[in-house]
XYZ file of C-alpha atoms in Angstrom:
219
model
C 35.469 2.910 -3.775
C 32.484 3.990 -5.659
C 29.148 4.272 -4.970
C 25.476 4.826 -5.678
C 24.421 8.255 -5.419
C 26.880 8.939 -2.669
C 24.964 7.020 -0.161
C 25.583 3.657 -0.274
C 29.850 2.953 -0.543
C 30.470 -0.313 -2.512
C 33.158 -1.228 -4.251
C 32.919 -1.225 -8.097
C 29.228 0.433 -8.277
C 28.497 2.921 -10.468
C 25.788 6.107 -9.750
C 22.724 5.159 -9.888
C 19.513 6.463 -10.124
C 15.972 5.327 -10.265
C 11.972 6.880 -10.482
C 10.385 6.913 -6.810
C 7.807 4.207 -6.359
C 6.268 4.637 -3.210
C 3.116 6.631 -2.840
C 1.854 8.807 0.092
C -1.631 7.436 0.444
C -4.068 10.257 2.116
C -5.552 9.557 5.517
C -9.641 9.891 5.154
C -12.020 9.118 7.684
C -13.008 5.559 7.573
C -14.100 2.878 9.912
C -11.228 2.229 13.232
C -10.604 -1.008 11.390
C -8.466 0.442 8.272
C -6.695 3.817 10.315
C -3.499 1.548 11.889
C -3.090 0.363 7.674
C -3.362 3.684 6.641
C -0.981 5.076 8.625
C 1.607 2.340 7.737
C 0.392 3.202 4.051
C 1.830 6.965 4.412
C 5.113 5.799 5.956
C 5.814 3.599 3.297
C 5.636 5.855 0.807
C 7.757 8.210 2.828
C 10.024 5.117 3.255
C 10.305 3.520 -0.430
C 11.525 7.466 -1.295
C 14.272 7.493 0.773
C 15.284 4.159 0.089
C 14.965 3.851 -3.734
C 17.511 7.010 -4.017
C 19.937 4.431 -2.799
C 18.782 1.448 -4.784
C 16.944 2.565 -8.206
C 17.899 0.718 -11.345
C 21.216 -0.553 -10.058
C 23.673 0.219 -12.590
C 26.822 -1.652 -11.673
C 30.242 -1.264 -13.560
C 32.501 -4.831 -14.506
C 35.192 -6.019 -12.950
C 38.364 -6.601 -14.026
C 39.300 -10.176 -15.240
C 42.198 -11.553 -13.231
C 40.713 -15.216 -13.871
C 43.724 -17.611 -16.218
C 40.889 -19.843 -17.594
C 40.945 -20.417 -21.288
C 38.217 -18.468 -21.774
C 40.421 -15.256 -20.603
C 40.191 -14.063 -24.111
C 36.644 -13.520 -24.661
C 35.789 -12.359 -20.982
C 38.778 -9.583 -22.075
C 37.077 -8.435 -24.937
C 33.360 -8.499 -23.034
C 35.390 -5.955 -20.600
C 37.082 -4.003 -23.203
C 33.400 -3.426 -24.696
C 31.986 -3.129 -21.232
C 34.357 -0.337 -20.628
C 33.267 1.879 -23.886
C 30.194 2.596 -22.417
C 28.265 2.149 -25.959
C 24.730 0.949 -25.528
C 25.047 -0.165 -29.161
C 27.932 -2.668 -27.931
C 25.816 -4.059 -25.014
C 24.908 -7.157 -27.264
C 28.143 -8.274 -28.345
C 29.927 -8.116 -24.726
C 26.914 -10.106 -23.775
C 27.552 -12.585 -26.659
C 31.504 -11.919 -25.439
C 30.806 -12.892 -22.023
C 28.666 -16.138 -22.795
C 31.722 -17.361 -25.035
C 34.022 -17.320 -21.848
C 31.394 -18.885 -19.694
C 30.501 -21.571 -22.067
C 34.356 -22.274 -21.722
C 34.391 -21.504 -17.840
C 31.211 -21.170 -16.050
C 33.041 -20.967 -12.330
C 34.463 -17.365 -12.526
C 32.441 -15.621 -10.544
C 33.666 -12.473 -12.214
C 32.887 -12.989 -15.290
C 29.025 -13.699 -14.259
C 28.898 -10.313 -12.766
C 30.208 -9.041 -15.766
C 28.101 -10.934 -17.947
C 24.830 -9.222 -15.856
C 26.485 -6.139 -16.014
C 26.159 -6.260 -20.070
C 23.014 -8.015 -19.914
C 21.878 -5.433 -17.814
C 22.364 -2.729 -20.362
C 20.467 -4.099 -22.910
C 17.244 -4.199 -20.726
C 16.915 -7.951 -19.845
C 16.438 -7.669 -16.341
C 15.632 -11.197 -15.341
C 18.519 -12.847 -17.089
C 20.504 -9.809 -15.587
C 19.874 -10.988 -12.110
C 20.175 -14.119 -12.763
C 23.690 -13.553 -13.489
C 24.257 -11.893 -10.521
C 22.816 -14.168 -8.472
C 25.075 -16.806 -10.064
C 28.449 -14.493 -9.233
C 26.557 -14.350 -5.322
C 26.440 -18.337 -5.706
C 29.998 -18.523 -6.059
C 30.857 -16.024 -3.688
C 28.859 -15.674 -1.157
C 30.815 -13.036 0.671
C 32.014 -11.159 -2.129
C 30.210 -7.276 -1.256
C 29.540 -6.362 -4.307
C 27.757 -9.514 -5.508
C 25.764 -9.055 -2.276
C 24.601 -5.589 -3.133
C 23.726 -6.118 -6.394
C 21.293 -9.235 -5.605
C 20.098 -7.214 -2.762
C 19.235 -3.868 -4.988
C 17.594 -6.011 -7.725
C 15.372 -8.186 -5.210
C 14.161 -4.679 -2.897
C 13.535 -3.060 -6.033
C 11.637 -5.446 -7.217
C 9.906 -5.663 -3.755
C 9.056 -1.903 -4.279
C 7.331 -2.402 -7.277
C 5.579 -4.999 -5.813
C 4.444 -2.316 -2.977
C 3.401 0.370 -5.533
C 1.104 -2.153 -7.407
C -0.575 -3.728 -4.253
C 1.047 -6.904 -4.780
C 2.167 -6.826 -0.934
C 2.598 -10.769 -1.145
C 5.301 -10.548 -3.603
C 6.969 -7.522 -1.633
C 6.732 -9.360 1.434
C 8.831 -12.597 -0.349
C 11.388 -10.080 -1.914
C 12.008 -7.964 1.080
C 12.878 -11.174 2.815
C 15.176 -12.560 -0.241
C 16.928 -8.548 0.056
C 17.426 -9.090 3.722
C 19.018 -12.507 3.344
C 21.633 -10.754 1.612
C 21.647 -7.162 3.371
C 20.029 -8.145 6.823
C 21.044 -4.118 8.315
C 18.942 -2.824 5.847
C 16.660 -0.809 8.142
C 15.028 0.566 5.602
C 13.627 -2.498 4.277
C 12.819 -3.940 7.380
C 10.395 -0.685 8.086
C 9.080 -1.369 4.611
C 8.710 -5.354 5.278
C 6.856 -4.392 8.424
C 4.604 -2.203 6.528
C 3.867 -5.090 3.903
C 2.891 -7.526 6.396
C 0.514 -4.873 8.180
C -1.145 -4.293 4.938
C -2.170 -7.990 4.883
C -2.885 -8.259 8.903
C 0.413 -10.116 9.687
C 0.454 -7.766 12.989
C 2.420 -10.284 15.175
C 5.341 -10.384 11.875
C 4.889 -6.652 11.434
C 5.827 -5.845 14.772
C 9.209 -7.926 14.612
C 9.946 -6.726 11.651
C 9.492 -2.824 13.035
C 11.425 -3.888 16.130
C 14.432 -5.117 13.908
C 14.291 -1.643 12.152
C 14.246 0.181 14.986
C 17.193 -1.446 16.573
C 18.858 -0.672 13.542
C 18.353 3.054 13.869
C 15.297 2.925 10.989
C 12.014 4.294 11.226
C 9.666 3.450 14.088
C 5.792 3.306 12.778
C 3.286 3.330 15.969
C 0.660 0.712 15.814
C-alpha cells in the first residue's frame, strides 16, 4: 500500500506534495460584528496547513491493465510509458491511453490511467475529469475515491486562499460526497460558511468535525 506523504494509506498513490494555501489572518481590533469571522479566519489557515500536507497536487501512480478489451494494446503501452517516469513521454501515453478508450471507453482503469498521464502534462481539468470518469464506473473503487476527493478539496482550498468562499463551500461539499470522514474538511467547510454568515450550516458542519475527532472552533 502506498501513500501520500505517509499520512493518508491508499492503495496505488504515490508521495505527494503540495505549497500551503491557507493563511493565518491577524486578529485586530474591530467592531464585535467581524471578531467570531476572524477567529474562524485564523483556524482555517491553521487547518488548510495540516490538511494540504495530505492532499497537495495529488500525484497518483497507474494501475495495472488486467482489462481483455481490444484496446489492451495501447492501454499497455500508455502503462509501459507511464511507468518510465519521463515527463517528456507524458504526451504520448496520453495519446496511448485515448487510443484504448476510443476502442473501450468502460475500463475504469484505463481512465485513471489516462488522468494519471494527463495529469503530468499539467492539464488539470481534463485530468479530473478522467478521474471522475474511473469514480463513475466504480463508485467504490478507493482509490478513484481519493483521487476525486484530493482534486475537488484542493481546489476548495484555493478557493479559500482567494476569498472565493462560495466556490470552497460547493467543493468542500463535492470532497465530502466522496470522503464524508474527512474532519478536516468539514472544520474547513464550517469555516467557509461562517465567512459568508451561514451560522446555522457552520455549526453542523463543526459538529460533524468534531464528532469525527477534528478541530472544534468556538463561536
Amino acid at each position: 500500500v502506498l501513500t501520500v506523504l505517509d499520512l493518508w494509506r491508499i492503495g496505488n498513490v504515490a508521495h505527494g506534495s503540495g505549497a500551503v494555501l491557507g493563511a493565518l489572518f491577524g486578529f485586530a481590533e474591530l467592531e464585535r460584528h467581524y471578531q467570531r469571522k476572524l477567529r474562524m479566519a485564523g483556524v482555517a489557515g491553521l487547518v488548510s496547513t495540516l490538511t494540504l500536507i495530505a492532499v497537495g497536487a495529488a500525484f497518483f501512480r497507474p494501475q495495472i491493465n488486467f482489462s481483455g478489451s481490444p484496446g489492451r494494446a495501447h492501454a499497455d503501452e500508455g502503462l509501459v510509458l507511464l511507468e518510465e517516469h519521463d515527463p517528456a513521454r507524458a504526451d504520448d501515453a496520453v495519446a496511448a491511453y485515448r487510443s484504448a478508450l476510443a476502442i473501450d471507453d468502460s475500463v475504469a482503469n484505463w481512465w485513471f490511467n489516462y488522468g494519471v498521464a494527463l495529469e503530468r502534462t499539467g492539464d488539470r481539468e481534463a485530468c479530473i475529469a478522467a478521474y471522475e470518469h474511473a469514480l463513475d464506473l466504480e463508485p467504490s473503487d478507493p482509490t478513484y475515491r481519493s483521487a476525486v476527493a484530493a482534486w475537488r478539496a484542493r481546489g476548495a482550498y484555493e478557493a479559500d486562499a482567494s476569498g472565493d468562499f462560495d466556490r470552497a463551500i460547493d467543493l468542500y461539499r463535492m470532497a465530502l460526497e466522496v470522503e464524508p470522514d474527512h474532519a478536516g474538511w468539514w472544520t474547513n467547510l464550517s469555516i467557509a460558511l461562517e465567512m459568508m454568515d451561514r451560522h446555522a450550516e457552520a455549526d453542523l458542519a463543526t459538529e460533524r468535525a468534531g464528532a469525527l475527532g477534528g478541530v472544534v472552533v468556538a463561536p
